[in-house]
Coordinates of C-alpha atoms and ligand atoms in Angstrom, one line a residue:
Chain A
M1 CA 164.0 41.0 144.9
D2 CA 162.5 42.6 141.8
W3 CA 159.7 44.0 143.9
L4 CA 162.1 45.4 146.4
N5 CA 164.0 46.9 143.5
A6 CA 160.9 48.5 142.1
I7 CA 160.1 50.0 145.5
V8 CA 163.6 51.4 145.9
Q9 CA 163.5 52.9 142.4
G10 CA 160.1 54.4 143.2
V11 CA 161.3 56.0 146.4
L12 CA 164.2 57.6 144.6
L13 CA 161.9 58.8 141.8
G14 CA 159.8 60.3 144.6
G15 CA 162.7 62.6 145.4
L16 CA 162.5 64.1 141.9
Y17 CA 158.8 64.5 142.3
A18 CA 159.2 66.2 145.6
L19 CA 161.6 68.6 143.9
F20 CA 159.0 69.4 141.3
A21 CA 156.4 69.8 144.0
S22 CA 158.2 71.9 146.7
G23 CA 158.4 75.0 144.6
L24 CA 154.8 74.8 143.8
S25 CA 153.9 74.2 147.4
L26 CA 156.0 77.1 148.5
I27 CA 154.3 79.8 146.5
F28 CA 150.9 78.4 147.2
G29 CA 151.7 78.6 150.9
V30 CA 153.0 82.2 150.7
M31 CA 150.5 83.8 148.3
R32 CA 147.8 81.3 147.5
L33 CA 149.0 81.3 143.9
V34 CA 148.5 78.1 141.8
N35 CA 151.1 78.3 139.2
I36 CA 150.0 76.4 136.1
A37 CA 153.2 77.2 134.4
H38 CA 155.3 75.5 137.1
G39 CA 156.1 72.4 135.0
D40 CA 157.0 74.5 131.9
L41 CA 159.3 76.6 134.1
I42 CA 161.1 73.3 135.1
V43 CA 161.5 72.5 131.5
L44 CA 162.7 76.0 130.7
A45 CA 165.4 75.5 133.4
A46 CA 166.4 72.2 131.6
Y47 CA 166.8 74.1 128.3
L48 CA 168.7 76.9 130.0
A49 CA 171.1 74.3 131.4
L50 CA 171.3 72.7 127.9
S51 CA 172.3 76.0 126.3
T52 CA 174.8 76.8 129.1
T53 CA 176.5 73.4 128.6
L54 CA 176.6 74.0 124.8
I55 CA 177.8 77.6 125.0
L56 CA 180.2 77.4 127.8
G57 CA 181.2 73.7 127.3
V58 CA 180.6 72.9 131.0
H59 CA 179.1 69.9 132.8
P60 CA 175.3 70.2 133.4
F61 CA 175.9 70.3 137.1
T62 CA 178.2 73.3 136.7
A63 CA 175.5 75.0 134.6
I64 CA 173.5 75.2 137.8
L65 CA 175.7 78.2 138.7
V66 CA 174.2 80.0 135.7
V67 CA 170.7 78.5 135.8
I68 CA 169.9 79.3 139.4
P69 CA 170.6 83.0 139.3
L70 CA 168.8 83.3 136.0
M71 CA 165.7 81.4 137.3
A72 CA 165.7 83.6 140.4
L73 CA 165.7 86.7 138.3
I74 CA 163.0 85.4 136.0
G75 CA 160.9 84.6 139.1
Y76 CA 161.3 88.0 140.7
V77 CA 160.6 89.9 137.6
L78 CA 157.7 87.7 136.6
Q79 CA 156.1 88.1 140.0
R80 CA 156.5 91.9 140.3
G81 CA 155.9 92.6 136.6
V82 CA 152.9 90.3 136.0
L83 CA 151.6 88.0 138.7
N84 CA 151.3 90.6 141.5
H85 CA 148.8 92.4 139.4
T86 CA 146.6 89.3 139.1
L87 CA 146.5 88.5 142.9
G88 CA 143.3 89.5 144.7
D89 CA 140.2 88.1 146.2
D90 CA 139.4 86.4 142.9
I91 CA 141.4 83.2 142.3
L92 CA 140.6 83.0 138.6
P93 CA 143.0 85.7 137.2
P94 CA 146.2 84.2 138.4
L95 CA 145.1 80.8 137.1
L96 CA 144.3 82.2 133.7
V97 CA 147.5 84.2 133.5
T98 CA 149.8 81.3 134.5
F99 CA 147.9 79.1 132.1
G100 CA 148.7 81.6 129.4
L101 CA 152.3 81.7 130.5
S102 CA 152.4 78.0 130.2
V103 CA 151.2 78.1 126.6
F104 CA 153.6 80.9 125.8
L105 CA 156.6 79.0 127.3
Q106 CA 155.8 75.8 125.4
N107 CA 155.6 77.7 122.1
A108 CA 158.7 79.8 122.8
L109 CA 160.7 76.7 123.6
L110 CA 159.4 75.0 120.5
E111 CA 160.5 78.0 118.4
G112 CA 163.9 78.2 120.1
Y113 CA 164.8 74.5 120.4
T114 CA 162.4 72.6 118.1
A115 CA 160.4 69.6 119.2
D116 CA 163.3 67.2 119.1
P117 CA 163.9 65.5 122.5
Q118 CA 167.0 66.7 124.2
K119 CA 169.1 65.4 127.1
L120 CA 171.6 66.7 129.5
N121 CA 174.7 64.6 129.2
V122 CA 176.1 63.9 132.7
G123 CA 178.6 61.4 131.5
S124 CA 179.4 58.3 133.5
L125 CA 177.1 59.3 136.4
E126 CA 174.2 58.3 134.2
T127 CA 175.0 54.6 134.3
A128 CA 177.0 54.4 137.6
S129 CA 175.5 52.5 140.4
V130 CA 176.2 51.2 143.8
S131 CA 175.3 47.7 145.0
V132 CA 173.6 47.1 148.2
G133 CA 173.2 43.4 148.7
E134 CA 171.6 42.2 145.6
L135 CA 170.1 45.6 144.8
S136 CA 171.8 47.9 142.3
I137 CA 171.0 51.5 143.0
G138 CA 171.7 54.1 140.3
L139 CA 173.9 56.9 141.5
L140 CA 172.0 59.6 139.6
P141 CA 168.6 58.7 141.2
L142 CA 170.3 58.4 144.5
S143 CA 171.9 61.8 144.3
T144 CA 168.6 63.3 143.1
F145 CA 166.9 61.9 146.2
V146 CA 169.7 63.3 148.4
V147 CA 169.4 66.7 146.7
A148 CA 165.6 66.7 147.3
I149 CA 166.2 66.2 151.0
V150 CA 168.8 68.9 151.1
V151 CA 166.5 71.3 149.3
I152 CA 163.7 70.6 151.7
V153 CA 165.9 71.0 154.7
F154 CA 167.1 74.3 153.2
L155 CA 163.6 75.5 152.5
Q156 CA 162.5 74.5 156.0
W157 CA 165.4 76.4 157.4
I158 CA 164.6 79.5 155.4
F159 CA 160.9 79.3 156.5
Y160 CA 161.4 78.7 160.2
H161 CA 164.8 80.2 161.1
T162 CA 165.4 83.3 159.0
A163 CA 164.0 86.8 158.9
L164 CA 162.9 86.1 155.3
G165 CA 161.0 83.1 156.4
R166 CA 159.3 85.1 159.1
Q167 CA 158.3 87.6 156.5
F168 CA 156.9 84.8 154.2
R169 CA 154.8 83.4 157.0
A170 CA 153.6 86.9 158.1
V171 CA 152.5 87.9 154.6
S172 CA 150.8 84.5 154.2
D173 CA 148.9 85.0 157.5
N174 CA 147.8 88.5 156.8
A175 CA 149.3 90.6 154.1
D176 CA 147.7 93.9 155.2
I177 CA 148.9 93.7 158.7
A178 CA 152.4 92.6 157.4
Q179 CA 152.5 95.8 155.4
L180 CA 151.9 97.7 158.7
M181 CA 155.3 96.2 159.7
G182 CA 157.0 97.9 156.8
L183 CA 156.9 94.8 154.6
S184 CA 156.3 95.3 150.9
K185 CA 153.9 92.6 149.9
G186 CA 155.0 92.8 146.2
H187 CA 158.7 92.4 147.1
I188 CA 158.1 89.5 149.4
F189 CA 156.0 87.7 146.8
G190 CA 158.7 88.4 144.2
L191 CA 161.3 86.8 146.5
A192 CA 158.9 83.8 147.0
L193 CA 158.6 83.1 143.3
A194 CA 162.3 83.6 142.9
L195 CA 162.9 80.9 145.5
S196 CA 160.4 78.7 143.9
L197 CA 162.1 79.0 140.5
V198 CA 165.5 78.3 142.1
V199 CA 164.0 75.0 143.1
C200 CA 162.6 74.6 139.5
G201 CA 166.1 75.2 138.3
I202 CA 167.6 72.4 140.3
A203 CA 164.6 70.1 139.4
G204 CA 165.0 70.9 135.7
I205 CA 168.6 70.0 135.6
L206 CA 168.0 66.7 137.4
L207 CA 165.1 66.0 135.1
G208 CA 167.2 66.6 132.0
A209 CA 169.9 64.4 133.4
R210 CA 167.6 61.6 134.0
T211 CA 165.3 61.5 131.0
S212 CA 165.0 63.2 127.6
F213 CA 162.8 66.2 127.5
D214 CA 161.0 68.3 124.9
P215 CA 159.0 71.5 125.1
A216 CA 155.7 69.7 125.8
V217 CA 156.7 67.7 128.9
G218 CA 156.0 70.5 131.3
S219 CA 152.3 69.7 131.9
G220 CA 153.1 66.1 132.9
R221 CA 155.6 67.4 135.5
L222 CA 153.0 69.8 136.8
I223 CA 150.5 67.0 137.3
F224 CA 153.1 65.0 139.3
A225 CA 153.9 68.1 141.3
F226 CA 150.2 68.6 142.1
E227 CA 149.7 65.0 143.1
A228 CA 152.7 65.0 145.4
V229 CA 151.6 68.2 147.1
I230 CA 148.1 67.0 147.6
I231 CA 149.0 63.5 148.7
G232 CA 151.4 65.0 151.3
G233 CA 149.0 67.7 152.5
L234 CA 149.1 71.4 151.6
G235 CA 151.6 73.5 153.4
N236 CA 153.9 70.7 154.7
L237 CA 157.2 70.2 152.8
W238 CA 158.1 66.9 154.5
G239 CA 154.6 65.8 153.6
T240 CA 155.4 66.8 150.0
L241 CA 158.4 64.5 150.1
I242 CA 156.2 61.6 151.3
G243 CA 153.7 62.5 148.6
G244 CA 156.4 62.3 146.0
I245 CA 157.6 59.0 147.3
V246 CA 154.0 57.5 147.3
L247 CA 153.6 58.6 143.8
G248 CA 157.0 57.3 142.7
V249 CA 156.5 53.9 144.3
A250 CA 152.9 53.6 142.8
Q251 CA 154.4 54.3 139.4
T252 CA 157.3 51.9 139.6
I253 CA 155.1 49.1 141.0
G254 CA 152.4 49.8 138.4
G255 CA 155.0 49.7 135.7
K256 CA 156.4 46.4 137.1
I257 CA 153.0 44.8 136.9
N258 CA 152.5 46.1 133.4
P259 CA 154.8 48.6 131.7
G260 CA 151.8 50.4 130.3
W261 CA 150.3 51.0 133.7
Q262 CA 153.1 53.1 135.1
L263 CA 151.5 56.5 134.9
L264 CA 148.0 55.2 135.4
A265 CA 148.9 53.5 138.6
G266 CA 150.3 56.8 140.0
H267 CA 147.0 58.6 139.1
V268 CA 144.9 55.9 140.5
V269 CA 146.7 55.9 143.8
F270 CA 146.5 59.7 143.9
L271 CA 142.7 59.5 143.4
L272 CA 142.3 56.8 146.0
I273 CA 144.2 58.8 148.6
L274 CA 142.2 61.9 147.7
A275 CA 139.0 59.9 148.2
I276 CA 140.1 58.6 151.6
R277 CA 142.0 61.6 152.9
P278 CA 140.9 64.7 150.9
R279 CA 143.4 66.9 152.8
G280 CA 146.3 64.6 152.3
F281 CA 148.4 62.8 154.8
F282 CA 149.9 65.7 156.7
P283 CA 147.9 68.9 156.1
R284 CA 149.2 71.9 157.9
V285 CA 147.2 72.4 161.1
E286 CA 145.1 75.5 160.9
H287 CA 145.5 77.9 163.7
Chain B
M1 CA 151.3 124.8 171.4
S2 CA 154.1 122.7 169.8
K3 CA 154.0 121.9 166.2
V4 CA 151.4 119.8 164.4
L5 CA 152.9 116.4 163.6
L6 CA 150.0 114.6 162.0
Q7 CA 146.8 116.0 160.5
T8 CA 143.9 115.1 158.3
D9 CA 142.4 117.7 156.1
S10 CA 138.9 117.1 154.7
L11 CA 139.5 113.4 154.8
N12 CA 137.0 111.2 153.0
A13 CA 137.3 107.5 153.1
F14 CA 135.5 104.8 151.2
Y15 CA 134.9 101.1 151.2
G16 CA 134.0 100.6 147.5
D17 CA 131.0 102.9 147.0
F18 CA 130.3 103.2 150.6
Q19 CA 131.6 106.4 152.2
A20 CA 132.7 105.9 155.8
L21 CA 134.3 109.3 156.5
Y22 CA 133.2 112.8 155.5
D23 CA 135.5 115.8 155.6
V24 CA 137.3 114.8 158.8
D25 CA 139.7 117.5 160.1
M26 CA 141.9 116.4 162.9
S27 CA 145.4 117.2 164.1
V28 CA 147.8 115.9 166.7
C29 CA 150.8 117.9 168.0
E30 CA 154.2 116.4 168.7
G31 CA 154.1 114.5 172.0
E32 CA 150.4 114.9 172.4
T33 CA 147.9 112.1 173.1
I34 CA 144.4 112.5 171.7
A35 CA 141.4 110.2 171.9
I36 CA 138.8 109.4 169.2
I37 CA 135.5 108.4 170.6
G38 CA 132.2 107.5 169.0
A39 CA 129.6 104.7 168.8
N40 CA 130.0 101.5 166.9
G41 CA 130.4 102.1 163.2
A42 CA 131.1 105.8 163.6
G43 CA 134.3 105.4 161.5
K44 CA 137.0 105.5 164.2
S45 CA 138.9 102.5 162.9
T46 CA 138.5 103.8 159.4
L47 CA 140.2 107.0 160.4
L48 CA 143.2 105.1 161.8
R49 CA 143.3 102.8 158.9
S50 CA 143.3 105.7 156.5
I51 CA 146.2 107.3 158.4
A52 CA 148.2 104.1 158.4
G53 CA 147.7 103.6 154.7
L54 CA 145.5 100.5 154.7
I55 CA 142.8 102.7 153.0
K56 CA 144.0 104.9 150.1
T57 CA 142.8 108.5 150.2
E58 CA 143.5 111.8 148.5
P59 CA 147.2 112.6 148.9
E60 CA 146.7 115.9 150.6
S61 CA 144.1 114.7 153.0
V62 CA 146.6 113.1 155.4
R63 CA 149.8 115.0 156.2
F64 CA 152.6 113.8 158.4
D65 CA 155.3 116.2 159.4
G66 CA 154.3 118.4 156.4
T67 CA 154.4 115.6 153.8
A68 CA 151.2 114.5 152.0
I69 CA 150.9 110.8 152.6
G70 CA 147.3 110.1 151.9
N71 CA 148.0 107.9 148.9
W72 CA 151.1 106.2 150.3
R73 CA 151.4 102.4 150.7
A74 CA 151.1 101.2 154.3
D75 CA 154.7 99.9 154.4
K76 CA 156.1 103.2 153.4
I77 CA 154.1 105.0 156.0
A78 CA 155.3 102.5 158.6
K79 CA 158.9 103.4 157.7
Q80 CA 158.1 107.0 158.2
G81 CA 157.3 106.3 161.8
I82 CA 153.5 105.7 162.1
A83 CA 152.5 102.4 163.8
L84 CA 149.0 101.1 164.0
I85 CA 148.0 98.6 166.7
P86 CA 145.0 97.2 164.9
E87 CA 141.6 96.4 166.4
G88 CA 141.4 92.8 167.4
R89 CA 145.2 92.6 167.8
Q90 CA 145.8 90.8 164.5
L91 CA 148.9 88.8 165.5
F92 CA 150.4 86.4 163.0
P93 CA 149.2 83.0 164.0
S94 CA 152.1 81.2 162.3
L95 CA 154.7 83.2 164.3
S96 CA 155.8 82.7 167.9
V97 CA 155.5 85.6 170.3
E98 CA 159.1 86.6 169.7
E99 CA 158.8 86.3 166.0
N100 CA 155.8 88.6 166.1
L101 CA 157.9 91.1 168.0
K102 CA 160.9 90.8 165.7
L103 CA 158.7 91.3 162.7
G104 CA 157.8 94.7 164.0
S105 CA 161.5 95.7 163.7
T106 CA 161.4 95.0 160.0
V107 CA 160.4 98.6 159.6
G108 CA 164.1 99.3 160.2
R109 CA 163.8 102.2 162.6
T110 CA 166.2 102.2 165.6
G111 CA 165.6 103.7 169.0
H112 CA 164.7 102.8 172.6
W113 CA 162.5 99.8 171.7
Q114 CA 164.0 96.5 171.0
L115 CA 163.4 93.0 172.3
D116 CA 165.0 93.7 175.7
T117 CA 163.1 96.9 176.4
V118 CA 159.8 95.3 175.3
Y119 CA 160.4 92.4 177.6
Q120 CA 161.1 94.8 180.4
L121 CA 157.8 96.5 179.7
F122 CA 155.9 93.2 179.6
P123 CA 157.9 90.6 181.4
V124 CA 155.3 87.9 180.9
L125 CA 156.1 87.9 177.2
K126 CA 159.6 86.8 177.8
E127 CA 158.4 83.7 179.5
R128 CA 156.1 83.0 176.6
R129 CA 158.5 84.0 173.8
T130 CA 158.6 80.7 172.0
Q131 CA 154.9 80.0 172.2
P132 CA 152.6 80.4 169.2
S133 CA 151.2 83.9 169.6
T134 CA 147.6 82.7 169.5
S135 CA 148.1 80.4 172.5
L136 CA 148.3 83.4 174.8
S137 CA 145.4 85.0 176.7
G138 CA 143.7 88.0 175.2
G139 CA 145.6 90.4 177.4
Q140 CA 149.0 88.9 176.6
Q141 CA 148.1 89.0 172.9
Q142 CA 147.4 92.7 173.3
M143 CA 150.8 93.1 174.9
V144 CA 152.4 91.4 171.9
A145 CA 150.5 93.7 169.5
I146 CA 151.7 96.7 171.4
G147 CA 155.2 95.4 171.6
R148 CA 155.2 94.6 167.9
A149 CA 154.3 98.2 167.1
L150 CA 156.8 99.6 169.5
M151 CA 159.6 97.5 167.9
S152 CA 159.3 99.9 164.9
N153 CA 160.2 102.8 167.2
P154 CA 157.4 104.9 165.9
E155 CA 156.9 108.6 166.2
V156 CA 153.1 108.2 166.2
L157 CA 151.2 105.3 167.8
L158 CA 147.7 104.6 166.7
F159 CA 145.8 102.4 169.3
D160 CA 142.6 100.9 168.1
E161 CA 140.6 99.7 171.1
I162 CA 143.4 98.1 173.1
S163 CA 140.9 97.2 175.8
L164 CA 138.4 95.4 173.5
G165 CA 137.4 92.1 175.0
L166 CA 139.8 92.2 177.9
A167 CA 139.2 91.7 181.6
P168 CA 139.2 94.9 183.7
V169 CA 142.4 94.0 185.6
I170 CA 144.2 93.4 182.4
I171 CA 143.0 96.7 181.0
N172 CA 144.3 98.4 184.1
T173 CA 147.7 96.8 183.7
I174 CA 147.9 97.9 180.1
Y175 CA 146.7 101.5 180.9
E176 CA 149.2 101.7 183.8
Q177 CA 151.9 101.1 181.2
L178 CA 150.6 103.5 178.7
P179 CA 152.7 106.5 180.0
N180 CA 155.8 104.3 179.7
I181 CA 154.8 103.3 176.2
I182 CA 154.0 106.8 175.0
S183 CA 156.6 108.7 177.0
Q184 CA 159.5 107.6 174.7
G185 CA 158.9 110.8 172.7
A186 CA 155.9 109.3 170.9
T187 CA 152.7 111.0 169.9
A188 CA 149.5 108.9 170.2
I189 CA 145.9 108.6 169.0
I190 CA 143.8 106.2 171.0
I191 CA 140.4 104.9 170.2
E192 CA 138.6 103.8 173.4
Q193 CA 135.0 102.8 174.0
D194 CA 135.3 103.8 177.7
V195 CA 134.9 107.6 177.6
G196 CA 136.2 108.0 181.1
R197 CA 139.4 106.2 180.3
A198 CA 139.8 108.1 177.1
M199 CA 139.4 111.4 178.8
A200 CA 141.9 110.4 181.5
A201 CA 144.6 109.3 179.0
A202 CA 144.2 112.1 176.4
S203 CA 144.5 115.8 176.4
R204 CA 142.0 116.3 173.6
V205 CA 139.2 114.3 172.2
Y206 CA 137.4 114.0 168.9
C207 CA 133.9 112.6 168.8
L208 CA 132.8 111.0 165.5
I209 CA 129.3 110.3 164.5
E210 CA 128.4 108.6 161.2
G211 CA 131.8 109.5 159.7
R212 CA 131.8 113.1 160.7
V213 CA 133.5 115.0 163.6
K214 CA 130.7 116.0 165.8
L215 CA 132.7 117.5 168.7
E216 CA 136.3 118.3 169.4
G217 CA 137.9 119.8 172.4
S218 CA 140.3 119.6 175.3
T219 CA 139.5 117.0 177.9
H220 CA 139.6 119.7 180.7
E221 CA 137.0 121.9 179.0
L222 CA 134.5 119.4 177.7
T223 CA 131.7 118.4 180.0
R224 CA 130.2 114.9 180.3
E225 CA 126.9 116.3 179.0
Q226 CA 128.5 117.7 175.9
I227 CA 130.1 114.3 175.2
T228 CA 127.0 112.3 175.9
E229 CA 125.1 114.5 173.5
A230 CA 127.7 114.2 170.8
Y231 CA 128.1 110.5 171.4
F232 CA 124.5 109.6 171.1
G233 CA 123.6 112.4 168.7
V234 CA 120.7 113.6 170.9
A235 CA 120.3 116.9 172.8
A236 CA 120.6 116.3 176.5
Ligands
LIG1 N1 135.8 96.4 155.2 C1 134.7 97.1 155.1 N2 133.9 97.1 154.0 C2 132.7 97.9 154.0 N3 132.3 98.7 155.0 C3 133.1 98.7 156.1 C4 134.3 97.9 156.2 N4 134.8 98.2 157.4 C5 133.9 99.1 158.0 N5 132.9 99.4 157.2 C6 131.8 100.3 157.5 O1 132.4 101.6 157.7 C7 131.7 102.2 158.8 C8 132.8 102.7 159.8 O2 133.4 101.5 160.4 P1 134.5 101.5 161.4 O3 135.0 100.1 161.6 O4 135.5 102.6 161.0 O5 133.8 101.9 162.7 P2 134.3 102.0 164.2 O6 133.9 103.4 164.6 O7 135.7 101.6 164.3 O8 133.3 101.0 164.9 P3 133.6 100.0 166.1 O9 133.5 100.7 167.4 O10 132.6 99.0 165.9 O11 135.0 99.4 165.9 C9 130.7 101.3 159.3 O12 129.4 101.6 158.8 C10 131.1 99.9 158.8 O13 130.0 99.1 158.6
LIG2 MG1 136.6 100.1 165.1

């Protein structure tokens, strides 16, 4: 029973990791941008939610109404104001600039909020659980998992059933030719990062509700996101969910064997999968 | 003669340090079809890419309807009504046939061309609408590329070697449709390797050699010999 419990917890944790990862995967897919600041942007969202709850006195889940538009705006402005200028044939400039942004965000958050761990208080939801047979499943991890699925369905819908998604895919295929169709590459990229940061906003709030956070935890989230994306296979959002689940289960099982092994087990499984299937489980088929 | 719609004036175009076009002067009148001919590497595609905004040039060296557009971005030029059908078709592999067509309408110009009318022009595309664009035959892909450009209801169509790599029957089908394609008030510049075809479809031709206009004239007046000479750069 304990083992089954660990697996179930791992699967649910995987939902959170998939949320971390899908925003990263999205912008890589659209503009081949690897955003080193992704984890810090998730943490930024958690702090924005914290401030919103403190200033407006609302529940963290209501704060999402403030955090999402803010993150979208930050994403659009960041892309058009900074990142678009770094994109080109050379992959190094965007890496360096987002790395710089990561350092900047960590320090800014440290200045603004100190290094004290913070938490978003979601009240009774934190401890509530449902019983399935002998298993007791936390309501918060369960809702996080459901949110992850909803987010992925939503992103898939945008990508494959809307004009915006068509434009994302076209620009990703061939940005020059897409411009011939009247698409402004800079604008589309701006919208892509905005959407990515909306997902960061949701992920940040769920992260803050689940565990305590401080300005330095972003890099860890980035690693989990990377691992989930790569295990699942680049360019496949459902693969990313599977990647998150594999990582989550590896961590909870590792932690069950020895509490000190939790993170290590995740990394080891990631490396094993990378060695066996370098392109992940479900890489997008190249045309 | 009716008014000049599009012209280049001492157009120079570069790829980095390499100069591909030298002082090219060219003009097209409203409703006219002209052809650009020339050997491989002469700069024909570069000329069309410069007009479409994929290569930046001096502002004044390309004028459309009186406005200097040489340094405009490609998406802005597309919105003004210039559509390029690029060499090698360049469909979006992640998009289905219909999605490729719909993307053409992103330009946001309305007119005769929409999904229905493009499907009337090329009925086979309607049958294939949900297929990935790259699963089609070369000729059908070329139809998608033409349809995608038409969806923007352009005033000027730039065709870069629409017959490249296609079977003769397919080329015939496409050329038979050319009057229908261009007749919707559009002006056209075509690049064509087959000089005979170019002469038949256009009213004037420009022959480029190594980035320079070597010969220009009306298709009625130019002789085969003149063209051969200009084309190969040798005296006949
Ligand atoms: N992307 C590029 N970078 C550098 N040089 C280029 C590039 N594209 C074309 N060139 C060069 O510019 C010159 C003109 O090329 P362009 O493609 O315009 O010729 P073309 O007349 O269209 O030839 P073709 O009949 O082969 O299509 C050639 O010398 C070519 O090598
Ligand atoms: Mg060419």
